[in-house]
Amino acid sequence: MKLATLRNHHRDGQLVVVSRDLQRMRAVPECATLQAALDQWDAMAPVLQRVADELAAGQGPFEAFRPEACAAPLPRAYQWLDASAYLNHVELVRRARGADMPEELRREPLMYQGGSDDFLGAHDPIEAADEAFGIDLEAEVIVITGDVPIGCSAEAALGRVRLVGLANDVTLRHLVPPEIAKGFGFLQSKPATALSPVLATPDELGPHWRAGKLHLPLLSELNGERLGAPDAGVDMDFDFGRLIAHAARTRRLVAGTIVGSGTVSNRDPAAGVSCLAERRVREQLGGASALTPFLRSGDRVRIEMRDPDGHSLFGAITQTVRTGVAA
């Protein structure tokens, strides 16, 4: 089944079940919000699935699905944990600044805890006070977990994945170095993250979801031109089971925790990129005299994943950059 959240007069919006083709939707009176569904998943999942089956069969009332009316599926979440599961991306960035790849990064995931109190809808603008901050997109795959016990194994952790989707984890590149130098990590350099309008249960993804990875290209475009389409299942060094287990090594994770893959990246340059930083690194390593600029006011970003028949799985993240916004 596929789920989304419509904007209404409540902070957490209205949960709706969306048809597989993203054309129809229906609210579920028994469950007002996605977080409420996650909190009582065993009881609510059959109810939501029944609505999904009825939508698929053309039964019962429905409304036209309008992704532009959607908030983030979880407008605010209890936890947002983002990783760097694609070591190719990490290696490229470090090589560009002459740094070696520490062996410990090959053994266990790199992960940070991001701001989870304000996720953007897929059509909300990317806002920044100044283009000089170095505004960048980062196209990622995300999962939403149920409750995860402390010390959960990687294999068991995959059974705790409730939903799968996409994210644009915006980064202000020029604010990263001074924050990292302080030794605590990201804060100002990581503004609000946008989520795909729709999330899907793993079973909805069929053979494309296997071994804790989503095996399909992730499409990124800037102003209508393709940046890349790296396969999210290729060159992912830590699958989502490993990522969730890493986060749960010393504490429990509550239902509604969002875990990100980090920037999707393939070793094959022909796959393109999922962020401008990686494109710039490749240009730098190739001896280019001028590098691709970071995002500017008015730029349009699109992130989407489609099945082999060309059908959008989660709807598209389509955002326009708006600068001059008070920080």
Coordinates of C-alpha atoms in Angstrom, one line a residue:
M1 CA 0.0 0.0 0.0
K2 CA 0.9 3.6 -0.4
L3 CA 0.3 6.4 2.1
A4 CA 0.4 10.2 2.0
T5 CA -0.5 13.1 4.3
L6 CA -2.8 16.0 3.2
R7 CA -2.4 19.4 4.7
N8 CA -5.2 20.5 7.0
H9 CA -5.6 22.8 10.0
H10 CA -3.5 20.3 12.2
R11 CA 0.3 20.2 12.3
D12 CA 0.4 16.5 11.4
G13 CA -2.1 16.6 8.6
Q14 CA -4.6 14.0 7.4
L15 CA -3.4 10.5 6.5
V16 CA -4.7 9.1 3.2
V17 CA -4.3 5.8 1.4
V18 CA -3.2 6.4 -2.2
S19 CA -3.8 4.0 -5.2
R20 CA -0.8 2.3 -6.7
D21 CA -1.0 4.5 -9.8
L22 CA -1.1 7.6 -7.6
Q23 CA -4.4 8.7 -9.1
R24 CA -6.9 8.1 -6.3
M25 CA -6.9 8.5 -2.5
R26 CA -9.1 8.0 0.5
A27 CA -8.9 9.1 4.1
V28 CA -9.3 6.5 6.9
P29 CA -11.6 7.7 9.7
E30 CA -10.1 5.1 12.1
C31 CA -6.6 6.7 11.8
A32 CA -6.1 10.5 11.5
T33 CA -2.3 10.6 11.1
L34 CA 0.6 8.6 9.8
Q35 CA 2.3 8.7 13.2
A36 CA -0.9 7.2 14.8
A37 CA -0.8 4.4 12.2
L38 CA 2.9 3.7 13.0
D39 CA 2.2 3.7 16.7
Q40 CA -0.4 0.9 16.3
W41 CA 0.8 -0.7 13.1
D42 CA -0.2 -4.3 13.8
A43 CA -3.8 -3.1 14.3
M44 CA -4.0 -0.4 11.6
A45 CA -2.0 -2.0 8.8
P46 CA -4.9 -4.4 7.9
V47 CA -7.3 -1.5 7.9
L48 CA -5.1 0.5 5.6
Q49 CA -4.5 -2.4 3.3
R50 CA -8.2 -3.1 2.9
V51 CA -8.7 0.5 1.7
A52 CA -5.7 0.1 -0.7
D53 CA -7.3 -3.1 -2.1
E54 CA -10.6 -1.3 -2.6
L55 CA -8.9 1.6 -4.4
A56 CA -7.1 -0.9 -6.6
A57 CA -10.5 -2.6 -7.4
G58 CA -12.2 0.7 -8.0
Q59 CA -14.6 0.1 -5.1
G60 CA -16.0 2.7 -2.7
P61 CA -15.6 6.4 -2.6
F62 CA -12.4 8.2 -3.5
E63 CA -10.9 11.6 -4.4
A64 CA -8.4 12.5 -7.0
F65 CA -4.9 12.4 -5.5
R66 CA -3.3 15.8 -5.5
P67 CA 0.4 15.7 -4.6
E68 CA 0.6 19.5 -4.5
A69 CA -1.8 19.4 -1.6
C70 CA 0.4 17.1 0.4
A71 CA 2.6 17.9 3.4
A72 CA 5.5 15.6 4.1
P73 CA 4.1 12.2 5.0
L74 CA 5.5 12.8 8.5
P75 CA 5.5 16.6 8.8
R76 CA 7.4 16.2 12.0
A77 CA 9.0 13.0 13.3
Y78 CA 10.4 11.7 16.5
Q79 CA 13.8 11.1 14.9
W80 CA 15.8 11.6 11.7
L81 CA 19.0 9.6 11.2
D82 CA 21.0 10.1 8.1
A83 CA 23.8 7.9 7.0
S84 CA 26.5 7.8 4.3
A85 CA 25.8 4.3 3.0
Y86 CA 27.4 4.9 -0.5
L87 CA 31.2 5.0 0.2
N88 CA 31.9 6.1 -3.4
H89 CA 30.5 9.5 -2.5
V90 CA 32.5 9.7 0.7
E91 CA 35.7 8.6 -1.1
L92 CA 35.3 11.1 -3.9
V93 CA 34.7 14.0 -1.5
R94 CA 37.7 13.1 0.6
R95 CA 40.0 12.5 -2.4
A96 CA 39.2 16.0 -3.7
R97 CA 40.6 17.5 -0.5
G98 CA 43.5 15.2 -0.3
A99 CA 42.3 13.1 2.6
D100 CA 42.5 9.4 3.0
M101 CA 39.5 7.1 3.6
P102 CA 39.7 5.9 7.2
E103 CA 39.3 2.1 7.4
E104 CA 36.7 2.4 10.2
L105 CA 34.3 4.0 7.6
R106 CA 34.4 0.8 5.7
R107 CA 33.5 -1.3 8.7
E108 CA 30.6 0.6 10.2
P109 CA 28.2 3.3 8.9
L110 CA 28.8 7.0 9.2
M111 CA 25.6 8.5 10.6
Y112 CA 24.3 11.8 12.2
Q113 CA 21.1 12.9 13.9
G114 CA 19.3 15.6 11.9
G115 CA 16.5 18.0 12.7
S116 CA 13.2 16.2 12.6
D117 CA 10.7 18.8 13.8
D118 CA 10.0 20.3 10.3
F119 CA 10.0 18.2 7.2
L120 CA 9.0 19.9 3.9
G121 CA 6.4 18.7 1.5
A122 CA 7.5 17.6 -1.9
H123 CA 6.4 20.9 -3.5
D124 CA 7.6 23.3 -0.8
P125 CA 10.4 25.7 -1.8
I126 CA 14.0 25.3 -0.7
E127 CA 14.6 28.4 1.4
A128 CA 17.9 30.0 2.2
A129 CA 19.0 33.4 3.4
D130 CA 21.9 33.6 0.9
E131 CA 23.1 31.9 -2.2
A132 CA 26.6 32.2 -0.8
F133 CA 25.8 29.4 1.7
G134 CA 26.3 26.9 -1.2
I135 CA 22.9 25.4 -1.5
D136 CA 22.9 21.8 -2.7
L137 CA 20.4 19.0 -3.2
E138 CA 21.0 15.4 -2.0
A139 CA 18.7 12.8 -3.4
E140 CA 18.3 9.8 -1.0
V141 CA 16.2 6.8 -0.2
I142 CA 14.6 6.7 3.2
V143 CA 12.8 4.2 5.4
I144 CA 10.4 4.7 8.3
T145 CA 10.7 2.2 11.1
G146 CA 8.4 0.7 13.7
D147 CA 9.7 0.3 17.2
V148 CA 13.2 -1.2 17.2
P149 CA 14.7 -2.8 20.3
I150 CA 18.1 -2.1 21.6
G151 CA 20.8 -4.3 20.1
C152 CA 18.6 -5.4 17.2
S153 CA 20.4 -7.4 14.6
A154 CA 20.6 -6.2 11.0
E155 CA 18.5 -9.1 9.8
A156 CA 15.8 -8.4 12.4
A157 CA 16.0 -4.7 11.7
L158 CA 14.7 -5.2 8.2
G159 CA 11.5 -6.6 9.6
R160 CA 11.0 -3.3 11.4
V161 CA 10.9 -1.3 8.1
R162 CA 7.4 -0.1 7.7
L163 CA 7.6 2.3 4.8
V164 CA 10.0 3.4 2.0
G165 CA 10.3 6.7 0.2
L166 CA 12.6 9.5 -1.0
A167 CA 14.2 12.6 0.4
N168 CA 15.9 15.8 -0.7
D169 CA 18.4 16.3 2.2
V170 CA 19.3 19.9 1.4
T171 CA 22.9 20.9 2.5
L172 CA 24.4 24.3 2.7
R173 CA 27.9 23.3 1.6
H174 CA 29.8 26.4 2.6
L175 CA 28.5 26.2 6.2
V176 CA 29.7 22.5 6.6
P177 CA 33.5 23.0 7.1
P178 CA 33.3 25.5 10.0
E179 CA 30.6 23.3 11.7
I180 CA 32.6 20.1 11.3
A181 CA 35.7 21.9 12.6
K182 CA 34.0 22.6 15.9
G183 CA 33.7 18.8 16.4
F184 CA 30.0 18.4 17.1
G185 CA 28.6 18.1 13.6
F186 CA 25.8 19.5 11.4
L187 CA 23.2 22.1 12.5
Q188 CA 23.0 25.3 10.5
S189 CA 24.4 23.6 7.4
K190 CA 21.4 21.2 7.3
P191 CA 18.1 23.1 6.8
A192 CA 14.8 21.3 6.5
T193 CA 14.6 18.1 4.4
A194 CA 11.9 17.4 1.9
L195 CA 10.1 14.0 1.7
S196 CA 8.4 12.4 -1.3
P197 CA 4.7 13.0 -1.3
V198 CA 4.0 9.2 -1.0
L199 CA 5.6 6.4 1.0
A200 CA 5.2 2.7 0.2
T201 CA 5.3 -0.5 2.2
P202 CA 8.2 -2.8 1.2
D203 CA 5.8 -5.4 -0.3
E204 CA 4.5 -2.7 -2.6
L205 CA 7.9 -2.5 -4.2
G206 CA 8.0 -6.1 -5.2
P207 CA 11.3 -7.5 -6.5
H208 CA 12.9 -4.0 -6.4
W209 CA 13.1 -4.1 -2.6
R210 CA 15.5 -6.9 -1.6
A211 CA 18.3 -7.4 0.9
G212 CA 17.5 -4.1 2.5
K213 CA 18.1 -2.1 -0.7
L214 CA 15.9 -0.5 -3.3
H215 CA 17.1 -1.6 -6.7
L216 CA 16.0 1.1 -9.1
P217 CA 17.6 4.3 -10.5
L218 CA 17.0 7.5 -8.6
L219 CA 16.4 10.4 -11.0
S220 CA 17.6 13.9 -10.3
E221 CA 17.1 16.9 -12.5
L222 CA 18.1 20.5 -12.3
N223 CA 16.1 23.0 -14.4
G224 CA 14.8 20.2 -16.6
E225 CA 18.2 18.7 -17.3
R226 CA 19.3 15.4 -15.8
L227 CA 22.0 15.4 -13.2
G228 CA 22.0 11.6 -12.8
A229 CA 20.2 8.3 -12.4
P230 CA 22.4 6.1 -10.2
D231 CA 20.9 2.8 -9.2
A232 CA 20.1 2.9 -5.4
G233 CA 20.8 -0.8 -5.1
V234 CA 24.2 -0.6 -6.6
D235 CA 27.3 0.4 -4.6
M236 CA 25.3 0.7 -1.4
D237 CA 27.9 -0.5 1.1
F238 CA 25.6 -0.6 4.1
D239 CA 22.0 -1.8 3.5
F240 CA 19.1 -0.5 5.6
G241 CA 19.3 -3.4 8.0
R242 CA 22.9 -2.5 8.8
L243 CA 21.9 1.2 9.2
I244 CA 19.0 0.6 11.5
A245 CA 21.0 -1.9 13.6
H246 CA 23.9 0.6 13.9
A247 CA 21.5 3.3 15.2
A248 CA 19.9 0.8 17.7
R249 CA 23.2 -0.5 19.0
T250 CA 22.9 1.3 22.3
R251 CA 19.3 2.6 22.4
R252 CA 15.8 1.8 21.3
L253 CA 14.3 3.5 18.2
V254 CA 10.7 4.5 18.4
A255 CA 8.0 4.0 15.7
G256 CA 8.3 6.8 13.2
T257 CA 12.1 7.0 13.1
I258 CA 13.3 8.0 9.7
V259 CA 16.6 6.6 8.4
G260 CA 18.3 8.0 5.3
S261 CA 20.7 6.3 3.0
G262 CA 22.8 9.4 2.3
T263 CA 23.5 10.6 -1.2
V264 CA 22.9 7.8 -3.7
S265 CA 26.1 7.4 -5.7
N266 CA 27.5 4.8 -8.2
R267 CA 31.1 4.3 -9.1
D268 CA 30.3 4.4 -12.8
P269 CA 30.5 8.1 -13.8
A270 CA 28.0 7.4 -16.6
A271 CA 25.3 7.1 -13.9
G272 CA 25.6 10.8 -13.1
V273 CA 25.2 12.3 -9.6
S274 CA 22.6 12.9 -6.9
C275 CA 24.1 16.1 -5.6
L276 CA 26.1 19.0 -7.0
A277 CA 29.0 18.5 -4.6
E278 CA 29.8 15.2 -6.2
R279 CA 29.6 16.7 -9.7
R280 CA 32.0 19.4 -8.7
V281 CA 34.4 16.8 -7.2
R282 CA 34.4 14.8 -10.4
E283 CA 35.0 18.0 -12.4
Q284 CA 37.8 19.0 -10.0
L285 CA 39.5 15.6 -10.2
G286 CA 39.1 15.8 -14.0
G287 CA 41.0 19.1 -14.1
A288 CA 38.1 21.3 -15.1
S289 CA 38.8 25.0 -15.0
A290 CA 35.3 25.9 -13.9
L291 CA 33.0 24.0 -11.5
T292 CA 29.2 23.7 -11.7
P293 CA 27.7 26.3 -9.4
F294 CA 25.6 25.4 -6.4
L295 CA 21.9 26.1 -6.5
R296 CA 20.7 29.7 -7.2
S297 CA 17.4 31.5 -6.6
G298 CA 14.8 30.3 -9.0
D299 CA 16.5 27.0 -9.8
R300 CA 14.1 24.0 -10.0
V301 CA 15.0 20.6 -8.6
R302 CA 13.2 17.3 -9.3
I303 CA 13.8 14.0 -7.7
E304 CA 11.8 10.8 -8.6
M305 CA 12.0 7.0 -8.9
R306 CA 10.2 5.1 -11.5
D307 CA 9.6 1.4 -12.1
P308 CA 10.8 -0.3 -15.3
D309 CA 7.4 0.6 -16.9
G310 CA 8.0 4.3 -16.2
H311 CA 5.5 4.6 -13.4
S312 CA 6.4 6.9 -10.5
L313 CA 6.6 5.0 -7.3
F314 CA 6.5 7.8 -4.7
G315 CA 5.6 10.8 -6.7
A316 CA 8.1 13.5 -7.5
I317 CA 9.9 15.9 -5.2
T318 CA 9.7 19.2 -7.2
Q319 CA 11.2 22.2 -5.4
T320 CA 12.2 25.7 -6.4
V321 CA 15.0 27.6 -4.7
R322 CA 14.0 30.8 -2.9
T323 CA 16.8 32.9 -1.4
G324 CA 16.7 36.1 0.6
V325 CA 14.6 34.3 3.3
A326 CA 15.5 35.5 6.8
A327 CA 17.6 33.0 8.6

